Amino acid sequence: MGALTGVKVLDLSRVLAAPLAAQTLADLGADVIKIERPGSGDEGRSYGPPFLADRDGRSTGTAAFFLACNRGKKSVTVDHATPEGQDIVRRLASQSDVLLENFRAGTLAKYGLDAASLRALNPRLVYCSVTGFGQDGPYAQRPGYDGVFQAMGGVMCANGHPDEPMKIGISMVDILTGQNAAIAILAALRHRDQVSGEGQFIDMALLDCGVAALSHFAMNYLVSGEVPQRRGNGGFGGVPSQAFECSDGMVFIVAGNDKQFTALCQALDRAAWAADPRFDHPGGRVVHREPLLALLRGRLCEHPVAHWLALLDAADVPASPVNELPQVFENPQVRHRGLLVTTDHPEAGPLPLLASPLRLSATPVVDYPAPPTLGQHSREVLRERLQFTDRDLDALAARHVI
C-alpha cells in the first residue's frame, strides 16, 4: 500500500516535466495510465542515444531519457485526433482523479479534451496543465525548452563565470516543474477530499518555476538593488563556498560561519588567517573574497584531494570531492541510502534506476515497476476500465485508433 493507493492518474504528457510529476505519483502508489500516440509514442522515447539494449544486445529503440521519467506507468496507445480516440480518453478521464497534459495552451480544446470539457464530465477531476509560459499572457503560445527558460527566467544569470553565462547541464527547470506540479496536484487532491468535494485546474508554467527557483539569489537583488555577480564554482552564501583545485582533482569546501572558517584554517595549518581582520567575520570574508580565495587556492593545490578530505572531515568542515558519475554511485552514503535500484524490464531484463528520494515511514516507496514498452498495457487497461472485448480492440487496432 502506497500513500496514493487508489488514486487514478491519466497521463497525456510527454518528454520530461509533466511525465516526472506523473512518475512521482506512481512512486507513491497511484495507478498511472500513460496515453501515447500509436506507432511512435512519447517523443521522449527517441531522445537518444543512448538507447536501452535488449537481452541480446540489440537496441530496443527506447531512449534512456524516457526511462528516467516513466517508471511505474501503464502505456496505452490512443490516437486522440480521432473521434473514437477522444471518446476513449473522455471515458478514462471520467474515472480518473488526476489528468496531466503538456500540450501548448488551447490545443486540447480542439478535441474536447480541455479542462472545462473533462471537468464537466467529472467535477472531481484535478486537471494539471504544464506549459512553457502558462495559459495566458503575451508569450502563452510560444514554444520553449528548458534552456530557453534557464535563460529567460534568470537561472543563467546565477550560473557560470562572471562574463560567461552557462546553462545548467541537466534540465533543471523541467525537473523543478515536475516536482512543483506533483506538489500542486497533492494539494488539489487534499482540498477536494477535505474541503470542496471537487477538483480544480492547475496551470503550471516552466517560466514560473524557473523564476521561483532563484530564491535567495533573487532576494539578494530585491533587497539590495545590486545585480549579483556569477561566481563560477563558488556559492552564494558565506565565503568560502567554492570548488578548489588540489594536486590530483577538485574538492568543494563550505565554511560559512566563523567556527567552520576557524576550523578550516587550522586544518590547513594556517590558523593566522582566521585572526586576519579582513577574514575574522562573515561580512569581511565576503568583501575580501578574492584575496581569501587566492590564499586558499595556493594552499590546497599543494596536496591531493584525499589528504585534505581526511583533515577537513576530522575538523568537521563540510567538504566533498567533486565526483564524476562513477564515483557518485560508488559513494558509501549513496549506497547505504539505496539511491540506485534495479527492476526487471520486459525487453532488457535487469534495469538500473534512480530511486525515489521520498522517504515515508508508514508508506515507503518500495516498488519500482519498469517503464512500459509502447502500448504494453493497451488491451489490459481498455478491457478492465472500459469493458472492451477482444473483438472491439481488434477493430480499433485495425483502424489505428489504438
Coordinates of C-alpha atoms in Angstrom, one line a residue:
M1 CA 0.0 0.0 0.0
G2 CA 1.5 3.3 -1.1
A3 CA 0.5 6.7 0.2
L4 CA -1.6 7.3 -3.0
T5 CA -3.0 3.8 -3.4
G6 CA -6.4 4.1 -5.1
V7 CA -5.7 7.4 -6.9
K8 CA -6.2 7.1 -10.6
V9 CA -4.0 9.2 -12.9
L10 CA -4.3 9.8 -16.6
D11 CA -1.0 11.0 -18.1
L12 CA -1.4 12.6 -21.5
S13 CA 2.1 14.2 -21.3
R14 CA 5.4 13.6 -22.9
V15 CA 9.1 14.5 -22.7
L16 CA 10.1 15.4 -19.2
A17 CA 8.4 17.9 -16.7
A18 CA 4.9 16.5 -16.6
P19 CA 6.0 12.9 -17.0
L20 CA 8.2 13.4 -14.0
A21 CA 5.3 14.6 -12.0
A22 CA 3.2 11.6 -13.0
Q23 CA 6.2 9.3 -12.1
T24 CA 6.3 10.8 -8.6
L25 CA 2.6 10.0 -8.2
A26 CA 3.3 6.4 -9.4
D27 CA 6.2 6.1 -7.0
L28 CA 3.7 7.0 -4.2
G29 CA 1.3 4.2 -5.3
A30 CA -1.1 5.9 -7.7
D31 CA -2.3 3.9 -10.7
V32 CA -0.9 5.9 -13.7
I33 CA -2.1 5.2 -17.2
K34 CA 0.1 6.9 -19.8
I35 CA -1.6 7.7 -23.1
E36 CA 0.7 7.6 -26.1
R37 CA 0.4 8.1 -29.8
P38 CA 0.1 4.8 -31.7
G39 CA 3.3 3.9 -33.6
S40 CA 5.6 6.5 -32.2
G41 CA 4.6 7.1 -28.6
D42 CA 6.0 9.8 -26.3
E43 CA 8.7 11.6 -28.3
G44 CA 11.0 11.2 -25.3
R45 CA 11.4 7.5 -26.4
S46 CA 13.5 8.8 -29.3
Y47 CA 15.7 11.2 -27.3
G48 CA 18.9 9.1 -27.6
P49 CA 21.5 7.8 -27.8
P50 CA 21.9 6.0 -25.5
F51 CA 19.1 3.6 -26.2
L52 CA 18.3 0.6 -24.0
A53 CA 19.6 -2.7 -25.3
D54 CA 17.6 -5.9 -25.1
R55 CA 18.8 -9.2 -23.6
D56 CA 20.6 -10.0 -26.9
G57 CA 22.4 -6.6 -27.0
R58 CA 20.1 -5.1 -29.8
S59 CA 18.7 -1.6 -29.4
T60 CA 15.1 -1.5 -28.2
G61 CA 14.6 1.9 -29.7
T62 CA 13.8 3.3 -26.2
A63 CA 16.0 6.1 -25.0
A64 CA 17.4 6.3 -21.6
F65 CA 15.8 9.7 -21.4
F66 CA 12.3 8.1 -21.5
L67 CA 13.3 5.5 -18.8
A68 CA 14.2 8.4 -16.4
C69 CA 10.6 9.7 -16.1
N70 CA 8.1 6.9 -16.8
R71 CA 8.6 4.1 -14.4
G72 CA 5.5 2.6 -12.7
K73 CA 3.1 3.6 -15.5
K74 CA 0.9 1.6 -17.8
S75 CA 1.2 2.5 -21.5
V76 CA -2.0 2.7 -23.6
T77 CA -1.8 3.8 -27.2
V78 CA -4.7 6.1 -28.3
D79 CA -4.9 8.5 -31.2
H80 CA -6.7 11.4 -29.6
A81 CA -7.1 13.1 -33.0
T82 CA -9.8 10.5 -33.9
P83 CA -13.4 10.7 -32.6
E84 CA -13.1 7.2 -31.2
G85 CA -9.8 8.0 -29.5
Q86 CA -11.2 11.1 -28.0
D87 CA -14.1 9.0 -26.6
I88 CA -11.6 6.6 -25.0
V89 CA -9.8 9.5 -23.4
R90 CA -13.0 11.0 -22.1
R91 CA -14.2 7.7 -20.7
L92 CA -10.9 7.2 -18.9
A93 CA -10.9 10.8 -17.6
S94 CA -14.4 10.3 -16.2
Q95 CA -13.0 7.6 -14.0
S96 CA -9.8 9.4 -13.0
D97 CA -8.7 11.6 -10.1
V98 CA -5.9 13.4 -11.9
L99 CA -5.1 14.2 -15.5
L100 CA -1.8 15.7 -16.6
E101 CA -1.0 17.1 -20.1
N102 CA 1.6 19.4 -21.5
F103 CA 0.2 20.4 -24.9
R104 CA 0.5 24.0 -26.0
A105 CA -2.2 26.2 -24.4
G106 CA -5.6 25.7 -26.0
T107 CA -4.5 22.6 -28.1
L108 CA -6.7 20.0 -26.4
A109 CA -9.8 22.2 -26.6
K110 CA -9.9 21.3 -30.3
Y111 CA -10.6 17.7 -29.4
G112 CA -12.9 18.4 -26.4
L113 CA -10.2 17.2 -24.0
D114 CA -9.5 20.5 -22.3
A115 CA -10.1 21.1 -18.6
A116 CA -13.5 22.7 -18.9
S117 CA -14.8 19.8 -21.1
L118 CA -13.5 17.0 -19.0
R119 CA -14.3 18.5 -15.6
A120 CA -17.9 19.0 -16.8
L121 CA -17.9 15.1 -17.2
N122 CA -16.0 14.6 -13.9
P123 CA -16.2 17.5 -11.5
R124 CA -13.8 15.7 -9.1
L125 CA -11.0 15.7 -11.7
V126 CA -7.8 17.5 -10.8
Y127 CA -6.6 18.7 -14.3
C128 CA -2.9 19.8 -14.4
S129 CA -1.7 21.5 -17.5
V130 CA 2.1 22.1 -17.8
T131 CA 3.2 24.6 -20.4
G132 CA 6.3 26.7 -21.1
F133 CA 4.7 30.1 -20.4
G134 CA 1.4 29.4 -18.8
Q135 CA -2.2 29.6 -20.1
D136 CA -2.3 33.4 -20.5
G137 CA 0.0 36.3 -21.2
P138 CA 1.8 37.6 -24.3
Y139 CA 4.0 34.5 -24.5
A140 CA 1.4 31.9 -23.9
Q141 CA 1.6 30.5 -27.5
R142 CA 5.4 30.4 -27.7
P143 CA 7.3 27.1 -27.8
G144 CA 10.1 26.6 -25.4
Y145 CA 12.5 24.2 -23.9
D146 CA 14.5 24.0 -20.7
G147 CA 17.4 26.1 -21.9
V148 CA 15.1 28.9 -23.0
F149 CA 13.6 29.1 -19.5
Q150 CA 17.0 29.0 -17.8
A151 CA 18.0 32.0 -20.0
M152 CA 14.7 33.9 -19.7
G153 CA 14.0 33.1 -16.1
G154 CA 17.4 34.1 -14.7
V155 CA 19.0 30.8 -13.9
M156 CA 21.8 31.6 -16.3
C157 CA 22.3 34.9 -14.6
A158 CA 23.3 32.9 -11.5
N159 CA 25.2 30.1 -13.2
G160 CA 28.5 30.4 -15.0
H161 CA 31.6 32.6 -14.7
P162 CA 31.4 36.4 -14.3
D163 CA 31.3 37.2 -18.1
E164 CA 30.1 33.7 -19.3
P165 CA 26.6 32.7 -18.5
M166 CA 26.1 28.9 -18.6
K167 CA 23.1 26.6 -18.8
I168 CA 22.9 24.0 -16.0
G169 CA 23.8 20.7 -17.7
I170 CA 20.7 18.8 -16.7
S171 CA 17.2 20.1 -17.5
M172 CA 16.8 21.7 -14.1
V173 CA 13.7 23.8 -14.9
D174 CA 11.9 20.8 -16.2
I175 CA 12.8 18.8 -13.1
L176 CA 11.7 21.6 -10.8
T177 CA 8.5 22.0 -12.7
G178 CA 7.8 18.3 -12.4
Q179 CA 8.3 18.5 -8.6
N180 CA 6.1 21.6 -8.3
A181 CA 3.4 20.0 -10.4
A182 CA 3.3 17.0 -8.1
I183 CA 3.1 19.2 -5.0
A184 CA 0.2 21.2 -6.6
I185 CA -1.7 18.0 -7.5
L186 CA -1.4 16.6 -4.0
A187 CA -2.6 20.0 -2.6
A188 CA -5.6 19.9 -5.0
L189 CA -6.5 16.3 -4.1
R190 CA -6.5 17.2 -0.4
H191 CA -8.6 20.3 -1.0
R192 CA -11.1 18.1 -3.0
D193 CA -11.3 15.4 -0.4
Q194 CA -11.3 17.6 2.7
V195 CA -13.0 20.9 1.7
S196 CA -14.8 21.2 -1.6
G197 CA -15.6 17.7 -3.0
E198 CA -14.5 19.0 -6.4
G199 CA -11.2 19.0 -8.3
Q200 CA -9.6 22.1 -9.9
F201 CA -7.5 23.3 -12.7
I202 CA -3.7 23.7 -12.2
D203 CA -1.8 26.0 -14.5
M204 CA 1.9 25.1 -14.2
A205 CA 4.5 27.1 -16.3
L206 CA 8.2 26.3 -16.7
L207 CA 9.0 30.0 -16.7
D208 CA 7.2 30.5 -13.4
C209 CA 9.2 27.6 -11.8
G210 CA 12.5 28.9 -13.2
V211 CA 12.0 32.4 -11.8
A212 CA 10.8 30.9 -8.4
A213 CA 13.9 28.8 -8.2
L214 CA 16.1 31.9 -8.0
S215 CA 15.1 32.0 -4.3
H216 CA 17.7 33.8 -2.2
F217 CA 19.8 34.8 -5.2
A218 CA 16.8 36.9 -6.4
M219 CA 16.1 38.1 -2.9
N220 CA 19.6 39.5 -2.5
Y221 CA 18.9 41.6 -5.6
L222 CA 15.4 42.7 -4.5
V223 CA 16.7 43.8 -1.1
S224 CA 19.9 45.5 -2.2
G225 CA 19.1 46.6 -5.7
E226 CA 22.5 45.3 -6.8
V227 CA 22.9 42.7 -9.6
P228 CA 24.8 39.7 -8.1
Q229 CA 27.8 38.5 -10.0
R230 CA 28.1 35.0 -11.3
R231 CA 30.6 33.2 -9.1
G232 CA 31.7 30.2 -11.2
N233 CA 32.2 27.3 -8.9
G234 CA 31.5 29.4 -5.8
G235 CA 28.3 29.5 -3.8
F236 CA 26.1 32.5 -2.9
G237 CA 26.2 32.1 0.9
G238 CA 29.2 32.5 3.1
V239 CA 32.8 32.5 1.9
P240 CA 34.4 30.2 1.1
S241 CA 31.8 28.1 -0.6
Q242 CA 33.8 27.0 -3.5
A243 CA 35.5 24.3 -5.6
F244 CA 39.3 24.3 -5.3
E245 CA 41.9 22.5 -7.4
C246 CA 44.1 20.1 -5.4
S247 CA 47.1 18.3 -6.8
D248 CA 45.1 15.5 -8.3
G249 CA 41.5 16.7 -8.5
M250 CA 39.0 19.1 -7.1
V251 CA 37.4 19.5 -3.6
F252 CA 34.3 21.6 -2.7
I253 CA 34.5 23.3 0.6
V254 CA 31.9 25.3 2.5
A255 CA 32.9 27.2 5.6
G256 CA 30.0 29.6 6.0
N257 CA 30.4 30.6 9.7
D258 CA 33.2 31.7 12.0
K259 CA 33.5 28.3 13.7
Q260 CA 33.8 26.5 10.4
F261 CA 36.2 29.0 9.0
T262 CA 38.5 28.8 12.0
A263 CA 38.4 25.0 11.8
L264 CA 39.3 25.2 8.1
C265 CA 42.3 27.4 8.7
Q266 CA 43.5 25.1 11.4
A267 CA 43.1 22.1 9.2
L268 CA 45.1 23.9 6.5
D269 CA 47.8 24.7 9.1
R270 CA 47.1 28.4 8.5
A271 CA 45.5 29.4 11.8
A272 CA 46.6 33.1 11.4
W273 CA 44.2 33.5 8.5
A274 CA 41.2 33.2 10.9
A275 CA 42.6 36.1 13.0
D276 CA 43.2 38.4 10.0
P277 CA 40.9 41.4 10.4
R278 CA 39.8 41.0 6.8
F279 CA 38.6 37.5 7.4
D280 CA 37.6 37.2 11.0
H281 CA 33.9 37.9 10.4
P282 CA 31.5 36.7 7.7
G283 CA 31.0 40.1 6.1
G284 CA 34.7 40.7 5.8
R285 CA 35.2 37.4 4.1
V286 CA 32.5 38.4 1.5
V287 CA 34.1 41.8 0.9
H288 CA 37.6 40.4 0.7
R289 CA 36.5 37.3 -1.1
E290 CA 39.2 37.3 -3.9
P291 CA 42.3 37.7 -1.7
L292 CA 40.9 35.0 0.6
L293 CA 40.3 32.6 -2.3
A294 CA 43.8 33.2 -3.7
L295 CA 45.3 32.2 -0.3
L296 CA 43.1 29.0 -0.2
R297 CA 43.9 28.1 -3.8
G298 CA 47.6 28.4 -3.2
R299 CA 47.5 26.1 -0.1
L300 CA 45.0 23.5 -1.4
C301 CA 46.9 22.8 -4.6
E302 CA 49.9 21.5 -2.6
H303 CA 48.3 18.1 -1.7
P304 CA 45.8 15.6 -3.2
V305 CA 42.1 15.5 -2.5
A306 CA 42.3 12.6 -0.1
H307 CA 44.8 14.4 2.1
W308 CA 42.6 17.4 2.5
L309 CA 39.4 15.5 3.0
A310 CA 40.9 13.5 5.8
L311 CA 41.9 16.7 7.6
L312 CA 38.6 18.5 6.8
D313 CA 36.4 15.6 8.0
A314 CA 38.4 15.4 11.2
A315 CA 37.9 19.2 11.7
D316 CA 34.1 18.9 11.0
V317 CA 34.4 21.2 7.9
P318 CA 31.8 20.5 5.2
A319 CA 33.7 19.2 2.1
S320 CA 33.4 16.8 -0.7
P321 CA 35.3 15.6 -3.7
V322 CA 33.9 16.8 -7.0
N323 CA 32.6 13.4 -8.2
E324 CA 32.0 12.2 -11.7
L325 CA 29.1 9.8 -12.1
P326 CA 31.0 6.6 -11.4
Q327 CA 32.2 8.0 -8.1
V328 CA 28.6 9.2 -7.3
F329 CA 27.3 5.6 -7.4
E330 CA 30.4 4.2 -5.6
N331 CA 29.9 6.7 -2.7
P332 CA 29.2 4.7 0.5
Q333 CA 26.5 7.0 1.7
V334 CA 24.7 6.8 -1.7
R335 CA 25.0 3.0 -1.5
H336 CA 23.7 3.0 2.1
R337 CA 20.7 5.2 1.2
G338 CA 19.8 2.8 -1.7
L339 CA 19.7 5.5 -4.3
L340 CA 20.3 3.0 -7.1
V341 CA 17.7 0.3 -7.6
T342 CA 17.2 -2.5 -10.1
T343 CA 13.9 -3.6 -11.7
D344 CA 13.1 -6.1 -14.4
H345 CA 12.4 -4.7 -17.9
P346 CA 10.3 -6.8 -20.3
E347 CA 12.8 -6.5 -23.1
A348 CA 16.1 -5.7 -21.4
G349 CA 15.9 -7.8 -18.2
P350 CA 17.6 -6.2 -15.1
L351 CA 17.4 -2.4 -15.4
P352 CA 19.1 0.1 -13.1
L353 CA 17.0 3.1 -12.0
L354 CA 17.5 6.1 -9.7
A355 CA 15.4 5.6 -6.6
S356 CA 12.8 8.0 -5.3
P357 CA 14.3 10.4 -2.7
L358 CA 10.9 10.4 -0.9
R359 CA 11.3 8.5 2.5
L360 CA 8.0 7.9 4.2
S361 CA 8.0 5.8 7.4
A362 CA 4.5 4.3 7.0
T363 CA 4.2 4.1 3.2
P364 CA 7.7 3.8 1.9
V365 CA 8.4 3.7 -1.9
V366 CA 9.5 0.1 -2.4
D367 CA 8.1 -0.9 -5.7
Y368 CA 9.7 0.2 -9.0
P369 CA 7.9 -1.2 -12.0
A370 CA 9.9 -0.8 -15.2
P371 CA 9.0 2.0 -17.6
P372 CA 6.5 0.4 -20.1
T373 CA 7.0 -0.6 -23.7
L374 CA 4.9 1.3 -26.1
G375 CA 1.3 0.2 -25.8
Q376 CA 2.2 -2.6 -23.4
H377 CA -1.0 -2.3 -21.4
S378 CA -3.5 -1.1 -24.0
R379 CA -5.6 -4.2 -24.1
E380 CA -5.4 -4.9 -20.4
V381 CA -6.5 -1.4 -19.4
L382 CA -9.2 -1.0 -22.0
R383 CA -10.7 -4.4 -21.1
E384 CA -10.6 -3.7 -17.4
R385 CA -11.6 0.0 -17.3
L386 CA -13.9 0.3 -20.3
Q387 CA -15.1 -3.3 -20.8
F388 CA -13.9 -3.5 -24.4
T389 CA -14.0 -7.0 -25.9
D390 CA -11.1 -8.6 -27.9
R391 CA -13.2 -8.0 -31.0
D392 CA -13.6 -4.3 -30.1
L393 CA -9.9 -4.0 -29.6
D394 CA -9.0 -5.8 -32.8
A395 CA -11.3 -3.4 -34.7
L396 CA -9.8 -0.3 -33.0
A397 CA -6.3 -1.6 -33.8
A398 CA -7.2 -2.2 -37.4
R399 CA -8.3 1.5 -37.7
H400 CA -5.1 2.6 -35.9
V401 CA -7.2 4.2 -33.1
I402 CA -5.1 2.2 -30.6

